[in-house]
Short mmCIF file of C-alpha atoms in Angstrom, two decimals:
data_model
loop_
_atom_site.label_atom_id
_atom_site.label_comp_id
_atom_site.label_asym_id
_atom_site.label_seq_id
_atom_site.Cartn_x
_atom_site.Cartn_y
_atom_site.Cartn_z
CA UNK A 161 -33.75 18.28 -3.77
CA UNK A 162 -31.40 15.60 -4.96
CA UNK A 163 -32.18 12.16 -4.23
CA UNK A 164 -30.06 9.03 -4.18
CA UNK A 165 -31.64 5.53 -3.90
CA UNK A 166 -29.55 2.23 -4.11
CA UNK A 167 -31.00 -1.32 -3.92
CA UNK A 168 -31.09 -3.44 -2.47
CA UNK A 169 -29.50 -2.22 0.99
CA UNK A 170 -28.09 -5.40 2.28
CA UNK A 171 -27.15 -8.60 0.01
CA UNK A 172 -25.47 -12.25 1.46
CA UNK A 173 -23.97 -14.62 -1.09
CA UNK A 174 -22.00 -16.89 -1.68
CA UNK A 175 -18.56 -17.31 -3.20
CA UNK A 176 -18.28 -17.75 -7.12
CA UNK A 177 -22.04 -15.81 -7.20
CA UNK A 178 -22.93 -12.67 -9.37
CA UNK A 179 -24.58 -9.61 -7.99
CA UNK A 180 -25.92 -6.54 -9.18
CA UNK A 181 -26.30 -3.52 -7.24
CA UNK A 182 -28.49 -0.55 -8.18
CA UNK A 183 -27.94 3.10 -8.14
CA UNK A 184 -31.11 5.74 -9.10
CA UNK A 185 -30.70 9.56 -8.70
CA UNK A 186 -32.82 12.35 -9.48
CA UNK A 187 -29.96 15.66 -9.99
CA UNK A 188 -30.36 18.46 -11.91
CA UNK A 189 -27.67 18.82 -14.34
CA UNK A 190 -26.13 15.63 -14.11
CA UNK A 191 -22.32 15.63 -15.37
CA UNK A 192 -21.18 12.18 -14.04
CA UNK A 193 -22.06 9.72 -11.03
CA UNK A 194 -19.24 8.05 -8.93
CA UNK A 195 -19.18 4.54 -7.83
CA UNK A 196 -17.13 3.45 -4.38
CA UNK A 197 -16.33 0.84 -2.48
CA UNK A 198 -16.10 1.09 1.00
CA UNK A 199 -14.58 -1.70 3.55
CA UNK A 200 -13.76 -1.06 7.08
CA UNK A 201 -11.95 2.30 6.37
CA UNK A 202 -12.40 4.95 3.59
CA UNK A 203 -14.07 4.66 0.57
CA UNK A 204 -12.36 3.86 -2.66
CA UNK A 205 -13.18 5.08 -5.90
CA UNK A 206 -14.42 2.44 -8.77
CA UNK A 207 -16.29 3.88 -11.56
CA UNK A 208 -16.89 7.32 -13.06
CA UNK A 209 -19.68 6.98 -15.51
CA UNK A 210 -20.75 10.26 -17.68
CA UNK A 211 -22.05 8.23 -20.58
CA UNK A 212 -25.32 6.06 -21.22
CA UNK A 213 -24.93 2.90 -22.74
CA UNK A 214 -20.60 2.57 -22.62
CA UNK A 215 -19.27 -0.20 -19.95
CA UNK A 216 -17.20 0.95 -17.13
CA UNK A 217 -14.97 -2.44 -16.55
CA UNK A 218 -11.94 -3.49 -14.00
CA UNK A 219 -11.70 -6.95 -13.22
CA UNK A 220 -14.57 -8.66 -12.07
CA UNK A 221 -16.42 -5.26 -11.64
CA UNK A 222 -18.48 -3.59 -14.23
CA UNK A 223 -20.68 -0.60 -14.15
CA UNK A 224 -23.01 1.17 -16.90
CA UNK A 225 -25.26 3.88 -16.57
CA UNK A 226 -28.68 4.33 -18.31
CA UNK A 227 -29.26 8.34 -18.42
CA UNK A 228 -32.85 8.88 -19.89
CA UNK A 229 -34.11 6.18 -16.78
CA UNK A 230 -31.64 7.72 -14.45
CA UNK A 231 -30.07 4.90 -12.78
CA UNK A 232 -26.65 3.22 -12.93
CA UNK A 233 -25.89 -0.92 -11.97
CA UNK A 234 -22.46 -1.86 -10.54
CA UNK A 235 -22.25 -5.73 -11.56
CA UNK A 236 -19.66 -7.77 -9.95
CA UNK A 237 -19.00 -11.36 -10.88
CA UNK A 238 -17.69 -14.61 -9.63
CA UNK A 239 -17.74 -13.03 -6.19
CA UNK A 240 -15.01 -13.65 -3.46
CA UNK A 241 -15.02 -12.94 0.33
CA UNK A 242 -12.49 -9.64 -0.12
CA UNK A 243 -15.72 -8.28 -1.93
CA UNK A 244 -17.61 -7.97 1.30
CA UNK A 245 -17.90 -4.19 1.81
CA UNK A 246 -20.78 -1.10 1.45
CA UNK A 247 -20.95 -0.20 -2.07
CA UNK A 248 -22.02 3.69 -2.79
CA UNK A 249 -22.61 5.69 -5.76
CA UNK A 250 -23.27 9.27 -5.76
CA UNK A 251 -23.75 12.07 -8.51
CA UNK A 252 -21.55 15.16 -8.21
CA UNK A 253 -23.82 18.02 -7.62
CA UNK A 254 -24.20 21.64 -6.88
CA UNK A 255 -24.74 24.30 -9.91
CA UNK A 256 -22.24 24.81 -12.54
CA UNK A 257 -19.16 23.58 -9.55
CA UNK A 258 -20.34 20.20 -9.07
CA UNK A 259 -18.98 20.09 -5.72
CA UNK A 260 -21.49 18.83 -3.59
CA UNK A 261 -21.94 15.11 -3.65
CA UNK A 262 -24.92 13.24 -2.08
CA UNK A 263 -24.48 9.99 -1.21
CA UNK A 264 -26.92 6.88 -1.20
CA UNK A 265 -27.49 4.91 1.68
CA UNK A 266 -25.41 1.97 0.24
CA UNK A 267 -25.35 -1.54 -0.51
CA UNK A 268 -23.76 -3.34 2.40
CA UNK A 269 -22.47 -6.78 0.34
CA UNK A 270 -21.69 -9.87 2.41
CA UNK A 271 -19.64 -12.80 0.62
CA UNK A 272 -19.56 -16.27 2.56
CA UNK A 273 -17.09 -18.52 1.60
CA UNK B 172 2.62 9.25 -3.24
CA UNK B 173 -0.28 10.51 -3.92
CA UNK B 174 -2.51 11.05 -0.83
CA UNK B 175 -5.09 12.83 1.36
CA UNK B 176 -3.57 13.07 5.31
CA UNK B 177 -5.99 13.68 8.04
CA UNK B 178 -5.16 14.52 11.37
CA UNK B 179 -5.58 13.34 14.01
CA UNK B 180 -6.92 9.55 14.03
CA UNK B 181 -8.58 9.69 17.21
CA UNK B 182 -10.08 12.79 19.12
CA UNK B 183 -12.07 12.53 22.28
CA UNK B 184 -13.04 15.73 23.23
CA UNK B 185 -15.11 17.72 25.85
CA UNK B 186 -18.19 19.56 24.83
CA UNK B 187 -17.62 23.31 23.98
CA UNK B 188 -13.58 23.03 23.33
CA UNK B 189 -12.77 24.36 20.32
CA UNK B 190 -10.97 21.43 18.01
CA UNK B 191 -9.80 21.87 14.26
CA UNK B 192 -9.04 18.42 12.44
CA UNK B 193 -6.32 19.09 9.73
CA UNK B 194 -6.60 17.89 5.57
CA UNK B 195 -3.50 18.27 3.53
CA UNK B 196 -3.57 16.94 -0.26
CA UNK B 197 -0.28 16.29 -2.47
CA UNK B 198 -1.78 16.53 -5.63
CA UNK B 199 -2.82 19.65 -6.62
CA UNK B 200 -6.32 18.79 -6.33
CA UNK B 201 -8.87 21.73 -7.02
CA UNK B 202 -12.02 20.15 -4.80
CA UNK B 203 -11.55 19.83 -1.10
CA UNK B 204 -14.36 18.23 0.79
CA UNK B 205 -15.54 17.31 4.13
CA UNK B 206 -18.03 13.86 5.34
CA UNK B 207 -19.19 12.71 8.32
CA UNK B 208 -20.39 8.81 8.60
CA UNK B 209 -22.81 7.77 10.98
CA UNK B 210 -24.44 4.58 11.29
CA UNK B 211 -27.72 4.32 9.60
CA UNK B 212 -27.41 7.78 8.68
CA UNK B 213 -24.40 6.91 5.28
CA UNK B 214 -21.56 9.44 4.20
CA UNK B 215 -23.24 12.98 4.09
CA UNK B 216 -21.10 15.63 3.24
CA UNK B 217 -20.63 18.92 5.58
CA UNK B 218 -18.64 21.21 3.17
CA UNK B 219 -16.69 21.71 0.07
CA UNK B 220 -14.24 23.62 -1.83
CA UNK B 221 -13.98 24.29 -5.59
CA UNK B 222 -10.45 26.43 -5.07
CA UNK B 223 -8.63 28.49 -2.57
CA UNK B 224 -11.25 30.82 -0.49
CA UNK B 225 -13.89 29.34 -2.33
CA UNK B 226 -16.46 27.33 -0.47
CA UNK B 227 -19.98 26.04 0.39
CA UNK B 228 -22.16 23.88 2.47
CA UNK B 229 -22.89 20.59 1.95
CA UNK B 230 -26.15 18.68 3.56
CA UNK B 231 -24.95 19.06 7.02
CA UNK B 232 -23.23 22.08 7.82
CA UNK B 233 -24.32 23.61 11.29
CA UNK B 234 -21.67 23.50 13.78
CA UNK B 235 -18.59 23.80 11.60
CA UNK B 236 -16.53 25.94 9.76
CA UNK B 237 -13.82 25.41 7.24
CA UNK B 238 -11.38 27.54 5.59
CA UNK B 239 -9.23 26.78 2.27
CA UNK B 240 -6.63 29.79 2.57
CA UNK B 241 -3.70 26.98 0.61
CA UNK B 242 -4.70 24.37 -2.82
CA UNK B 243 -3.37 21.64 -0.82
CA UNK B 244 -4.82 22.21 3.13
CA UNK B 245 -8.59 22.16 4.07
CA UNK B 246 -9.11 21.97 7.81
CA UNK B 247 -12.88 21.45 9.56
CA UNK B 248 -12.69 23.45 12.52
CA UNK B 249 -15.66 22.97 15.30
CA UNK B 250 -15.81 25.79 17.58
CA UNK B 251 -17.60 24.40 20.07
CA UNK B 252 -17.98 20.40 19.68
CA UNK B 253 -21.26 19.11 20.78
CA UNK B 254 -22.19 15.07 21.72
CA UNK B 255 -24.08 15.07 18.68
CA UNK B 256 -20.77 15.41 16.40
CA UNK B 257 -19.41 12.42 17.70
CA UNK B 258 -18.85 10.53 14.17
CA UNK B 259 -16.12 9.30 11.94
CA UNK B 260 -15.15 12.40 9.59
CA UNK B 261 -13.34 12.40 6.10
CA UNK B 262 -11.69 14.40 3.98
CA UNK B 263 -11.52 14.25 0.06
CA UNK B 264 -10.11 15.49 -2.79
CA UNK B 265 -10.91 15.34 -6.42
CA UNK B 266 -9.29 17.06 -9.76
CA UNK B 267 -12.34 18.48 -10.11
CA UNK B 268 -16.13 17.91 -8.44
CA UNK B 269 -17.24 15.81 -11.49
CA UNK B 270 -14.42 13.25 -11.11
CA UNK B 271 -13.62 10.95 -8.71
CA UNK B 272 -12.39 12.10 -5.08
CA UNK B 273 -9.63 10.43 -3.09
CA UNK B 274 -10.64 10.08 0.78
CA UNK B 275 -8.21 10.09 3.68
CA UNK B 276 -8.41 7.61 6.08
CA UNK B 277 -10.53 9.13 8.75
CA UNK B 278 -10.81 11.12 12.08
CA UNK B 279 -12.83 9.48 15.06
CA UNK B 280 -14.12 12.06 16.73
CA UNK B 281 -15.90 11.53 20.70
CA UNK B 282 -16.83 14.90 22.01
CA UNK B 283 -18.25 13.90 25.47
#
């Protein structure tokens, strides 16, 4: 069964901090895993990450994946309060389609000012 | 622009009435999915579609059906709404399932 962990599950800072969230997954044949963001609506794609080592970057977000110890960090730096929101990754799943997508629990970020 | 419309916004409902909440996608997207998002529970998908009449269950399936008879509609249909599907649903579409998806902006549902 595919499994999805991300740590840790809630996180308060404060403005100007850096954070880094964590994504493991255990998939069988992984292609790629997605990173969103999600504030109070619908989540918003980030990050699609397929290789080991190379830096996803936008801004003050940054992701990289690590594929042999099968976990992914989504890094965000010099934090500001429009950051608050539930961060989720997930690995596109299901056979050769890759159409089913588990989801982990999330990282619900909080950014005082 | 490029979007994924769901509707409606808001459904209250009575238990056992048949409801269908409507996806349309304007980008020729092949993968058509289905969430629901509960509290404590996260985003766990229901179904999804890799192409027109082409689809398969996700984690949580029981008690819905969809259909993808267009590319660009995929509607979730429950045919008879129970208290326990009372949850925020979304649909999503990706180019394909190993890229990212684009999510509508939701459909309360209350089925009371």
């Amino acid at each position: 069964e595919d499994k999805v962990v991300q740590s840790p599950l809630s996180l308060v800072v404060h403005e100007g901090d850096t954070v880094t969230l964590n994504c493991s997954y255990e998939v069988t044949n992984f292609r790629s895993l997605l990173w969103y963001k999600q504030e109070k609506k619908a989540p918003t794609f980030l990050f699609m990450l397929t290789s080991s080592g190379i830096e996803k970057k936008s801004g003050r977000l940054s992701s990289i994946l690590d594929k042999k110890e099968l976990f992914s960090i989504l890094n965000i730096t010099a934090t500001q309060t429009g950051d608050s929101a539930i961060y989720l990754c997930a690995p596109p799943t299901g056979g050769t389609s890759y159409g089913k997508l588990t989801f982990g629990q999330g990282t619900i970020l909080t950014v005082h000012p | 622009e490029a979007q994924v419309t769901q509707n409606p916004r808001y459904l209250i409902t009575v238990t056992g009435k048949k409801l269908t909440v409507t996806c349309s996608q304007n980008m020729n997207h092949e993968y058509m999915s289905w969430y629901r998002q509960d509290p404590g529970l996260g985003l766990r998908q229901i179904y999804y579609s890799m192409n027109v009449e082409v689809t398969d269950k996700g984690d949580v399936p029981e008690g819905y059906k969809v259909s993808r008879k267009e590319k660009r509609n995929f509607p979730l249909i429950l045919e008879s709404p129970s208290p326990n599907q009372t949850s925020l649903y979304f649909c999503a579409s990706s180019l394909s399932g190993v890229h990212g998806y684009t999510f509508g902006s939701g459909t309360r549902l209350t089925v009371v």
